[in-house]
Coordinates of C-alpha atoms and ligand atoms in Angstrom, one line a residue:
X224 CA 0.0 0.0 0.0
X225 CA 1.2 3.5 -0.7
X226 CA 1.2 6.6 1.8
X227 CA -0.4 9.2 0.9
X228 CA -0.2 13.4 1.9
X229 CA -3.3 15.6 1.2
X230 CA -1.4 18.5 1.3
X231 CA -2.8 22.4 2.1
X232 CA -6.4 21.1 2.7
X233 CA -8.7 22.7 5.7
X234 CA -10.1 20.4 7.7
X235 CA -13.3 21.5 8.9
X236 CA -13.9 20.6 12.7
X237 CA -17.1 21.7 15.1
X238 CA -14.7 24.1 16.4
X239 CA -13.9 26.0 12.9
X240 CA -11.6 25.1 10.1
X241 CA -7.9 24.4 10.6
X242 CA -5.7 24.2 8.0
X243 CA -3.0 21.1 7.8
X244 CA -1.1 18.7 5.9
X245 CA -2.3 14.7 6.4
X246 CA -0.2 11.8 5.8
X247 CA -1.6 8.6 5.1
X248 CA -0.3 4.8 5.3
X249 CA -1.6 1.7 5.6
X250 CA -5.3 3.2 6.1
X251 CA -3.9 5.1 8.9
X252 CA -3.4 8.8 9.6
X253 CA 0.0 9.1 10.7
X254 CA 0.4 12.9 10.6
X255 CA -1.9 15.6 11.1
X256 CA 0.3 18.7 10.4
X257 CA -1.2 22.4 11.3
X258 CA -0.3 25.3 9.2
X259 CA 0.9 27.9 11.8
X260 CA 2.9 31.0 10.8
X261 CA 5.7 29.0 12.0
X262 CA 8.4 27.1 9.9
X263 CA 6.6 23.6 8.6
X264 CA 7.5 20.1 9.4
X265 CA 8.2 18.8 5.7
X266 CA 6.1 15.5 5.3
X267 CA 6.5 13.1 2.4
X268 CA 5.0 10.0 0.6
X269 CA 4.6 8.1 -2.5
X270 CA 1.9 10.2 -3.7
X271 CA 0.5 13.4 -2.9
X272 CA -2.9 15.7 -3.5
X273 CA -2.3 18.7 -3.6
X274 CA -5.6 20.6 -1.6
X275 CA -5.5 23.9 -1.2
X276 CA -9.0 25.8 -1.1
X277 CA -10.7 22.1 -0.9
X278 CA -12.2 21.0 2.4
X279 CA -11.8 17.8 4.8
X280 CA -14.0 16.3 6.7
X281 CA -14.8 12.9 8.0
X282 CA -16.6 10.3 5.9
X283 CA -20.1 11.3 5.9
X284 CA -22.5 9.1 7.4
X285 CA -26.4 8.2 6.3
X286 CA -28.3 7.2 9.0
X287 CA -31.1 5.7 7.2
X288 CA -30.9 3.8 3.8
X289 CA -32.6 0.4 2.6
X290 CA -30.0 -1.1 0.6
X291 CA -32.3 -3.7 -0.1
X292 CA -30.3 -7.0 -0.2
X293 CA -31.1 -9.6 0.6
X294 CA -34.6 -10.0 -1.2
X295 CA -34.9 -6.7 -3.6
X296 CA -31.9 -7.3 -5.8
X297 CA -33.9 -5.8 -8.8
X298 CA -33.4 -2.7 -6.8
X299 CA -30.2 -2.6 -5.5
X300 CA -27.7 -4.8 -4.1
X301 CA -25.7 -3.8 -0.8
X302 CA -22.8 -3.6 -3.5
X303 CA -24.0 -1.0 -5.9
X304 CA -25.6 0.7 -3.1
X305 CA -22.2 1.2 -1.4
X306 CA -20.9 2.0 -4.6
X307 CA -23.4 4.8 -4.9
X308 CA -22.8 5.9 -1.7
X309 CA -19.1 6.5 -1.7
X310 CA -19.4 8.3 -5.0
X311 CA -21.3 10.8 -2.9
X312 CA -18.9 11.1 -0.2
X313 CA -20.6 8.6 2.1
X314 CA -18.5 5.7 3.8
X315 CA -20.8 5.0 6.8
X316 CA -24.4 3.8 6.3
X317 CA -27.4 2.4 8.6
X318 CA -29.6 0.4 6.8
X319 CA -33.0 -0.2 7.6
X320 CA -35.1 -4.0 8.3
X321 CA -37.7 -4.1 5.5
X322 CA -35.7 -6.6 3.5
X323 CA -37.0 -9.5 2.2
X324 CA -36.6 -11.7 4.9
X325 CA -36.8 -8.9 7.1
X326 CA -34.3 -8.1 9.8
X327 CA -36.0 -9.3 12.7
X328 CA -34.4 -12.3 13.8
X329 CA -30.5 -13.0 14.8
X330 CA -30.6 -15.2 11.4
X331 CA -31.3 -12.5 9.3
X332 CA -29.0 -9.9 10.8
X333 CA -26.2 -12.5 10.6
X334 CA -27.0 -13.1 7.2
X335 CA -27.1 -9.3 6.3
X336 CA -23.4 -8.5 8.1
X337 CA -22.1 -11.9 6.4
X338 CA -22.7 -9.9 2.8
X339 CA -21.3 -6.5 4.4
X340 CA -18.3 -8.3 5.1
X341 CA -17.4 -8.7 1.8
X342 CA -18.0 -4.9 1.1
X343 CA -14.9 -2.7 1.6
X344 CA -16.1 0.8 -0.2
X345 CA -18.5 1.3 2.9
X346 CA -19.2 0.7 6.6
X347 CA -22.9 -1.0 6.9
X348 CA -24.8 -0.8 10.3
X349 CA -28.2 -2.4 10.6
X350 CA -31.2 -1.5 12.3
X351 CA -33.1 -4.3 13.9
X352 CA -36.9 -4.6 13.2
X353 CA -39.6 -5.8 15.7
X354 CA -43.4 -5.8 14.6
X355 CA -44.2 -8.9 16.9
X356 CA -43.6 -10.3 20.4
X357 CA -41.1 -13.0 19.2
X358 CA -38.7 -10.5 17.6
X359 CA -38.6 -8.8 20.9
X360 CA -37.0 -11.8 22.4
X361 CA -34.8 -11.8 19.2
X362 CA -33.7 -8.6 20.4
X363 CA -33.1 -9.4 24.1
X364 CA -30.9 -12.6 23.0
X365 CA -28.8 -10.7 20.7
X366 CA -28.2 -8.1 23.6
X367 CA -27.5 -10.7 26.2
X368 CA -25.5 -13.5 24.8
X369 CA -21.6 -12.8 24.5
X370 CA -21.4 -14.9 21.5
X371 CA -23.3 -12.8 20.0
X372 CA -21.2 -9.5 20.5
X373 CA -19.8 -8.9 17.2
X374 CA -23.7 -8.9 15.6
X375 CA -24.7 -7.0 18.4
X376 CA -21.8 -4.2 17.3
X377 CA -22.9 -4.2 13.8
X378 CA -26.5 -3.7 15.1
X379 CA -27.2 0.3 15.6
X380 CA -30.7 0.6 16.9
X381 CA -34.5 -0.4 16.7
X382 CA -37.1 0.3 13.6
X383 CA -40.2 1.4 14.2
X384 CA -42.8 1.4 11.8
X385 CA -45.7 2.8 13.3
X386 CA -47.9 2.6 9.8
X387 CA -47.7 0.2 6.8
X388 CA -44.3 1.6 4.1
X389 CA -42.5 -0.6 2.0
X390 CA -42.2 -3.8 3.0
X391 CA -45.2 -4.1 5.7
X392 CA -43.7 -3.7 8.8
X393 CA -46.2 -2.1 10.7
X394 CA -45.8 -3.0 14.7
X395 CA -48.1 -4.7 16.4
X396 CA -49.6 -1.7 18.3
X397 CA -50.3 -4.0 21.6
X398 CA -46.3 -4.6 22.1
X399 CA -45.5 -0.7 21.1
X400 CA -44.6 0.1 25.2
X401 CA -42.9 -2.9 25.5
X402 CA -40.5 -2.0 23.0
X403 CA -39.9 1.5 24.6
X404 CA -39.4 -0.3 27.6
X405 CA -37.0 -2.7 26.5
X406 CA -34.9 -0.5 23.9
X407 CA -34.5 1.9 27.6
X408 CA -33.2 -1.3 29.5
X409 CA -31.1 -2.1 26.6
X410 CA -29.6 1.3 25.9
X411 CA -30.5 0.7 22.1
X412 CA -32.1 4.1 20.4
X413 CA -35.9 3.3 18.5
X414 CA -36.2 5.2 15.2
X415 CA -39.4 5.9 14.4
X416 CA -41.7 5.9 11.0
X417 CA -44.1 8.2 12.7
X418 CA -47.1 8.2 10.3
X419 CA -50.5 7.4 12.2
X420 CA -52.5 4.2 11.0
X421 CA -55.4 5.1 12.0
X422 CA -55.9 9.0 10.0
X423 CA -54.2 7.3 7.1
X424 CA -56.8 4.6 6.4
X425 CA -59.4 6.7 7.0
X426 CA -57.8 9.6 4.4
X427 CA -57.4 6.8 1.9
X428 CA -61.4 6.0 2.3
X429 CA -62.6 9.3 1.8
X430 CA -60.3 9.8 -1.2
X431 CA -61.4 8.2 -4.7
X432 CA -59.2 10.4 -6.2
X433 CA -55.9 8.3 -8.3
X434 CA -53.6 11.2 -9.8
X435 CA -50.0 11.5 -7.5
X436 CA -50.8 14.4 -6.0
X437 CA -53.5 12.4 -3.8
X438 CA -50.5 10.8 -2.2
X439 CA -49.9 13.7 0.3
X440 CA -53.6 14.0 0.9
X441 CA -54.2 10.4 2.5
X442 CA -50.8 10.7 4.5
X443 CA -51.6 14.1 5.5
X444 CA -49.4 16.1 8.3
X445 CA -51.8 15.5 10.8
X446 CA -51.0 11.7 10.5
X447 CA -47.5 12.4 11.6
X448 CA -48.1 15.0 14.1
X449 CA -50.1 12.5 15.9
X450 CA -47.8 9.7 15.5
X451 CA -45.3 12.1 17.0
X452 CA -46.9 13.0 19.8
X453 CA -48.1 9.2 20.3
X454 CA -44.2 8.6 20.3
X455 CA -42.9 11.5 22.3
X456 CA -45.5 10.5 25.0
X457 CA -44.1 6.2 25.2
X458 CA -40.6 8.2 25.1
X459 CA -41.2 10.2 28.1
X460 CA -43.0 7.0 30.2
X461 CA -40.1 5.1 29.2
X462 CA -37.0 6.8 29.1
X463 CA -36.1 5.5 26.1
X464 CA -34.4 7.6 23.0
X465 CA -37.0 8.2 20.4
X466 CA -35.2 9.3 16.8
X467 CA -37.7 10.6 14.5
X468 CA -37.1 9.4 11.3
X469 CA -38.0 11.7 8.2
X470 CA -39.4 14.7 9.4
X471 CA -41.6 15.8 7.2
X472 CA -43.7 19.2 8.8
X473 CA -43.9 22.2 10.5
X474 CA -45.9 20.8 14.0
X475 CA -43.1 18.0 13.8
X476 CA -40.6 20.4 14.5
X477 CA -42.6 22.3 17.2
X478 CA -43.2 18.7 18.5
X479 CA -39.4 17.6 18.5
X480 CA -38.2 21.3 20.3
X481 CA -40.8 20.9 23.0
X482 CA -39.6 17.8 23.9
X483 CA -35.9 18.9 23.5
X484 CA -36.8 21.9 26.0
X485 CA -38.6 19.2 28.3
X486 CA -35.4 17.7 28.5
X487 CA -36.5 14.3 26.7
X488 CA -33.8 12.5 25.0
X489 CA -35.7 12.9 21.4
X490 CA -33.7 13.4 18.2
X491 CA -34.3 13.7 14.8
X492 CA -33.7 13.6 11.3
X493 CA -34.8 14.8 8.3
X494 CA -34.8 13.6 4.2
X495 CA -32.9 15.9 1.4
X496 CA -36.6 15.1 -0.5
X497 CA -38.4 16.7 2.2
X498 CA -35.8 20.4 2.4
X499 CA -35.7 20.5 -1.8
X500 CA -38.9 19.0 -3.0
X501 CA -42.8 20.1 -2.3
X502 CA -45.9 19.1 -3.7
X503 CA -45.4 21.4 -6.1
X504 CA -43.1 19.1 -8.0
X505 CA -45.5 16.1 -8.4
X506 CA -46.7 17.8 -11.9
X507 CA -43.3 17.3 -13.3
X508 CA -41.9 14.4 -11.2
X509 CA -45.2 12.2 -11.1
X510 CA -44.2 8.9 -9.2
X511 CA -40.7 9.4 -8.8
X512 CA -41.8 12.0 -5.9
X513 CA -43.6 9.7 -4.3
X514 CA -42.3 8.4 -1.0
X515 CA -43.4 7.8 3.0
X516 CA -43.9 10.4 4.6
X517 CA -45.0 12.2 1.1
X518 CA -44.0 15.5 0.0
X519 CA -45.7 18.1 1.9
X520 CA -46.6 22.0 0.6
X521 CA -43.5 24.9 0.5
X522 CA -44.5 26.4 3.8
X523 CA -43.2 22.9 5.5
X524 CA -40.1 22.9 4.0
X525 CA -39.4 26.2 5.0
X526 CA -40.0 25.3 8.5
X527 CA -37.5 22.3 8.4
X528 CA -35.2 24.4 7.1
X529 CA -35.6 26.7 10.2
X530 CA -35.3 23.5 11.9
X531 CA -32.1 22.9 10.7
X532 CA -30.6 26.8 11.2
X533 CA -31.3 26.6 14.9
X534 CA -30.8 22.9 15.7
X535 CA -34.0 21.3 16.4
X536 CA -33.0 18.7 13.3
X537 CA -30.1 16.9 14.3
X538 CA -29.7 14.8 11.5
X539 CA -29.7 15.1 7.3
X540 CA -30.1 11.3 6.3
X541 CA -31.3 10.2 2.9
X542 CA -34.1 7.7 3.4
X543 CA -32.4 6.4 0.6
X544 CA -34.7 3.7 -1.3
X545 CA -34.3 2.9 -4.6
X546 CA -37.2 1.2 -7.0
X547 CA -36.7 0.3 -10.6
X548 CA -38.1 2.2 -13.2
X549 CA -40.5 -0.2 -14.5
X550 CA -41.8 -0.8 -10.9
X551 CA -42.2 3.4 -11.2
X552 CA -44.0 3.8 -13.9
X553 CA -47.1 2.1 -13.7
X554 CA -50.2 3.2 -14.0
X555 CA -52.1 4.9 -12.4
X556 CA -48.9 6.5 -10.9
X557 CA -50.5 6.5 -7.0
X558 CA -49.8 2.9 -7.5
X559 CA -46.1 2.8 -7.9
X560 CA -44.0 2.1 -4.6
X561 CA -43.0 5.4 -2.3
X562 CA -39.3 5.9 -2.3
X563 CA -36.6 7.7 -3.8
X564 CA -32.8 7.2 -4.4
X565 CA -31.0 9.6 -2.3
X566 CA -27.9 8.4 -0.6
X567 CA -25.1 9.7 -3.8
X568 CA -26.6 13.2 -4.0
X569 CA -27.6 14.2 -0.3
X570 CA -24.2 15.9 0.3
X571 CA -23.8 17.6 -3.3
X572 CA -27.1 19.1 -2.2
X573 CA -26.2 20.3 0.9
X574 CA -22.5 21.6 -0.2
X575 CA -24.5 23.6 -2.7
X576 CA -27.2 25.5 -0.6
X577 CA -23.2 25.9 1.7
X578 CA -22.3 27.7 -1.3
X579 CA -24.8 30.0 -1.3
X580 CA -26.9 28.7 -4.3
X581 CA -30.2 27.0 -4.4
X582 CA -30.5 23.8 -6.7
X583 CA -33.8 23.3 -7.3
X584 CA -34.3 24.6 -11.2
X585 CA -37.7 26.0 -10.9
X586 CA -38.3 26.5 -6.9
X587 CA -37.2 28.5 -4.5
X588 CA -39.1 29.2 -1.4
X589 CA -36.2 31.2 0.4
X590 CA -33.0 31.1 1.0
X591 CA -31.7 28.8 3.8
X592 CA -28.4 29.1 6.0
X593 CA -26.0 26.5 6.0
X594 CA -22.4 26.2 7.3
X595 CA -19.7 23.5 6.2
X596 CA -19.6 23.0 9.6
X597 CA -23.5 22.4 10.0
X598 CA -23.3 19.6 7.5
X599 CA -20.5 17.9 9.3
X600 CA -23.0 17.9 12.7
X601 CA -25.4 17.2 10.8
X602 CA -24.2 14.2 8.6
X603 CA -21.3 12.8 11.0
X604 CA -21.0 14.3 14.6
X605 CA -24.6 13.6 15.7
X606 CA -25.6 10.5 14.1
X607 CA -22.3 9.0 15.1
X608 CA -23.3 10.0 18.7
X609 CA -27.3 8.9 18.8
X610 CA -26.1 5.7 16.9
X611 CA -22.9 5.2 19.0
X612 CA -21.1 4.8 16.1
X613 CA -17.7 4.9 17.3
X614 CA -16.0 6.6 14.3
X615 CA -13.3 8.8 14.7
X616 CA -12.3 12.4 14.4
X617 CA -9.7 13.3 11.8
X618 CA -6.9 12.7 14.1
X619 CA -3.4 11.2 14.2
X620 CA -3.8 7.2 14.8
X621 CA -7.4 7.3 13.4
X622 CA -8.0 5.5 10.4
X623 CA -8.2 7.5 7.2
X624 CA -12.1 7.3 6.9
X625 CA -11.9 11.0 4.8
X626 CA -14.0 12.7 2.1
X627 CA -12.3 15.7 0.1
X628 CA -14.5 18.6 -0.9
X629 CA -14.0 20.6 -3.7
X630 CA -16.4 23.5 -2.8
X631 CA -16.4 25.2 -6.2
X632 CA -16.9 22.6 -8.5
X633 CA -19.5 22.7 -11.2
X634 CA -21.8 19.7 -12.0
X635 CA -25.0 18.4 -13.2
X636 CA -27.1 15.0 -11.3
X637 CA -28.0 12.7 -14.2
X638 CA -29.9 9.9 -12.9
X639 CA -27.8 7.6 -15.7
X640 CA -24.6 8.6 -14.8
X641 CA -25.1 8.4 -10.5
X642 CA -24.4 4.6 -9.2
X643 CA -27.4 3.4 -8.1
X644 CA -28.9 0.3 -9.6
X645 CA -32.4 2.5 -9.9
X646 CA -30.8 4.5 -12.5
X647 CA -33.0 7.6 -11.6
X648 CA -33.1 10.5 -9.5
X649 CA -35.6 13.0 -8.8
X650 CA -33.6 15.5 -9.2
X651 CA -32.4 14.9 -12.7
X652 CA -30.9 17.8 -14.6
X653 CA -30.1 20.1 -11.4
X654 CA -26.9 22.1 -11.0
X655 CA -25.2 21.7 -8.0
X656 CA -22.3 23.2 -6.4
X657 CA -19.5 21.2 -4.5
X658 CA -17.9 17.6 -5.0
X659 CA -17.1 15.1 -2.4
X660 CA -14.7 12.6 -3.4
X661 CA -13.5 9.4 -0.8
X662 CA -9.9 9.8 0.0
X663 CA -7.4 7.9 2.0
X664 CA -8.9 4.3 2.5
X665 CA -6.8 2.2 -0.1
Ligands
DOR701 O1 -40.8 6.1 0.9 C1 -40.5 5.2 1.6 N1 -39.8 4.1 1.0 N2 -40.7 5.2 2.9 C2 -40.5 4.1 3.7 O2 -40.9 4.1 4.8 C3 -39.9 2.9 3.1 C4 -39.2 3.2 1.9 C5 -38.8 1.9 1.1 O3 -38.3 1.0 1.7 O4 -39.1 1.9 -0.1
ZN702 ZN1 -36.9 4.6 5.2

C-alpha cells in the first residue's frame, strides 16, 4: 500500500476550520500537520494531492438507507448501493429492516453482516426490526448472549414502523410500550416511522381520487403530528431515545423542540426530498416523488429548514430507497411504490445551498443558511453519537475514513450517470455546487 499526503487542505472541525497537511499509510493517519505562521514540518509519501482551497471532513455518514439485499436485488444490491454511496462522499451507512426476509431475527441480521463483510467501499450498520412479540425476544438474546457481541456491534438501533411503508412492517400496536421499555433497558435508540395508521386509512377511504398528488392528501401532516406525539409521550413514560425518522412538517418540528426543551432524549432527522422537494413538483416528477412520509406543501419545508438553522433537526439522512423504473412507472402513478434514491446526491445538495446557491431549477421558497460545519454535525458528529457509532475524528492514529470537498466545483445529477442500480433521481438535470470525493482508505 502507498502513503499518501493531502497537502494544504482545511479540515473543517465543530470548532472551525484548521488548515493542515495529512499523511496517510496503511489506512492510517499518521500525521496531522497544522499550518501555523511557523516554519513547517516537511512530510513526504509516495503520492501526494495537492488541496489547497478544498475541504476535509470525515466520511459522511447516512443514517437511514434500505440497501435492499437480501430480497430486492432488482433494486439494488448492498454492492451498488455502497458503490453509490461512496461516490457521494458517504462511507458509513445504517440500513434499515424491510428486506425480504426482514431483519427481525439474529438469522437475518447475521445473514445481512455476512454480505457487508465482503464490502470494503462502505461501513454498513443495521437496524433491527420488531413488529411482533417474538422478535422482541430476538432482540433481548442478541443483547445478552456474549457470542453474540460482534452482531450486536454491527447492530445500531431499533425500527419502528408505526404505519404500513415498504415492505409491511407495521408493529403490532399491543407490544409498542414494550418496545420503549426494553430498547431503555437495553440502551438501544428506537427510530421511528411516525405516520398514524389510523388517520391514514381513514384519508385513503374518503379519497377516490388516483392522480399522485392524492399521495400527500391520505398521509396528511396531521397523520404524523399524531404519531409524533403518540411517540414523544411512550418516550417520556419510558426513558427510552426516540429518533424521529423523516421529518416531514412544520408541528413536527414544534413537537421535537418541545420535547428537546422538556429535557426528553428525542432526536431527529430529516430527508434531502423533504428540504428541496414540495408538492409542487408532483406535476413534473409524477411517481418518482412519491415516497413515506410524502411530499408536503413549500410552507413545511421552510419550516425544516428553520429547523435545521437553529438545531431542532439533528440529522440530514437520505431515506435512501431505490425502486426500478419499471416498478415506477405504472399506471395509475398513486400505485407505484414510495421511495426515492438519495444516498449519492444528499451531500452535493447540501454543499451547494453551503455555497450559497439554491438547486432546485424551478423552486425556490427562500433562501436557507448552512455552514460546512453544519453539515458535518449534521451528517457525522450527531448521528455518530445517537447511533454510538464509534467513528473517529480526523486525528493522528485514526483511520483515514476521509472525504475531500471541492467546494467550487461545477456539476450536473443525471440519474444515468449516479451509481445506483435504480438509475434515476428526482432530481435529474439540477446544477449543483461542491464535490465530495473518498480519500485515504486504499
Ligand atoms: O418512501 C419510503 N420508502 N418510505 C418508507 O418508509 C420505506 C421506503 C422503502 O423501503 O421503499
Ligand atoms: Zn426509510
Amino acid at each position: 500500500m502507498t502513503s499518501l499526503l493531502i497537502h494544504g487542505g482545511t479540515i473543517v472541525r465543530p470548532t472551525g476550520d484548521e488548515r493542515a497537511d495529512l499523511l496517510i499509510d496503511e489506512g492510517t493517519i499518521r500525521e496531522v500537520n497544522v499550518r501555523t505562521t511557523g516554519p513547517r514540518k516537511l512530510l513526504a509519501a509516495d503520492q501526494t494531492i495537492e488541496a489547497n482551497g478544498q475541504l476535509l471532513f470525515p466520511g459522511f455518514i447516512d443514517a437511514h438507507v434500505h440497501f435492499r439485499e437480501p430480497g430486492m436485488e432488482q433494486k439494488g444490491t448492498m454492492e451498488s448501493e455502497s458503490q453509490s454511496a461512496v461516490a457521494g462522499g458517504v462511507t458509513v451507512v445504517c440500513d434499515m429492516p424491510n428486506t425480504n426476509p426482514p431483519t427481525v431475527s439474529i438469522a437475518a441480521l447475521k445473514e445481512k453482516v455476512r454480505i457487508a463483510e465482503s464490502i470494503f467501499a462502505c461501513d454498513i450498520r443495521f437496524f433491527f426490526g420488531v413488529t411482533q412479540r417474538e422478535h422482541l425476544q430476538e432482540l433481548q438474546r442478541l443483547c445478552s448472549d456474549v457470542s453474540l457481541a460482534p452482531l450486536r456491534a454491527r447492530c445500531c438501533g431499533v425500527k419502528l414502523y408505526l404505519d404500513h411503508s415498504t415492505g409491511n412492517q407495521k408493529v403490532d400496536q399491543d407490544i409498542v410500550h414494550d418496545i420503549f421499555h426494553t430498547c431503555a433497558e437495553l440502551q438501544l435508540p428506537i427510530v421511528a416511522h411516525c405516520e398514524d395508521p389510523v388517520l391514514n386509512a381513514r384519508a385513503a377511504k374518503l379519497n377516490a381520487r388516483d392522480d399522485i398528488a392524492t399521495h400527500s392528501v391520505i398521509r396528511a401532516p396531521e397523520s404524523e403530528q399524531r404519531a409524533i406525539t403518540t411517540a414523544v409521550e411512550i418516550a417520556k413514560e419510558t426513558g427510552a431515545h426516540l429518533h424521529v425518522a423523516h421529518l416531514s412538517t412544520k408541528r413536527g418540528v414544534e413537537l421535537i423542540a418541545q420535547a428537546k426543551s422538556d429535557g426528553l432524549s428525542v432526536t431527529c432527522e430529516v430527508a434531502p426530498h423533504h428540504l428541496f422537494l414540495s408538492t409542487e413538483d408532483y406535476e413534473e416528477l409524477g411517481s418518482f416523488a412519491k415516497m413515506n412520509p410524502p411530499l408536503r406543501t413549500p410552507d413545511h419545508c421552510e419550516a425544516l429548514w428553520h429547523g435545521i438553522e437553529n438545531g431542532t433537526i439533528d440529522c440530514v439522512a437520505s431515506d435512501h430507497a431505490p425502486h426500478t423504473l419499471e416498478e415506477k412507472q405504472v399506471s395509475p402513478s398513486l400505485k407505484a411504490p414510495s421511495g426515492v434514491p438519495g444516498v449519492e446526491t444528499m451531500i452535493p445538495l447540501l454543499l451547494t445551498v453551503a455555497a450559497g446557491r439554491w438547486p432546485h431549477p424551478q423552486h425556490r421558497a427562500f433562501a436557507p443558511k448552512l455552514l460546512y460545519t453544519d453539515i458535518r454535525r449534521l451528517c457525522f458528529d450527531n448521528p455518530n453519537r445517537i447511533f454510538s457509532l464509534g467513528l473517529n475524528m480526523i486525528e493522528q492514529g485514526s483511520p483515514a475514513n476521509l472525504v475531500l470537498v471541492n467546494p467550487e466545483e461545477e456539476w450536473e445529477l443525471q440519474g444515468s450517470h449516479l451509481h445506483s442500480k435504480c438509475g434515476w433521481t428526482p432530481y435529474e438535470g439540477w446544477k449543483v455546487t461542491g464535490k465530495a470525493t473518498v480519500v485515504g482508505r486504499w
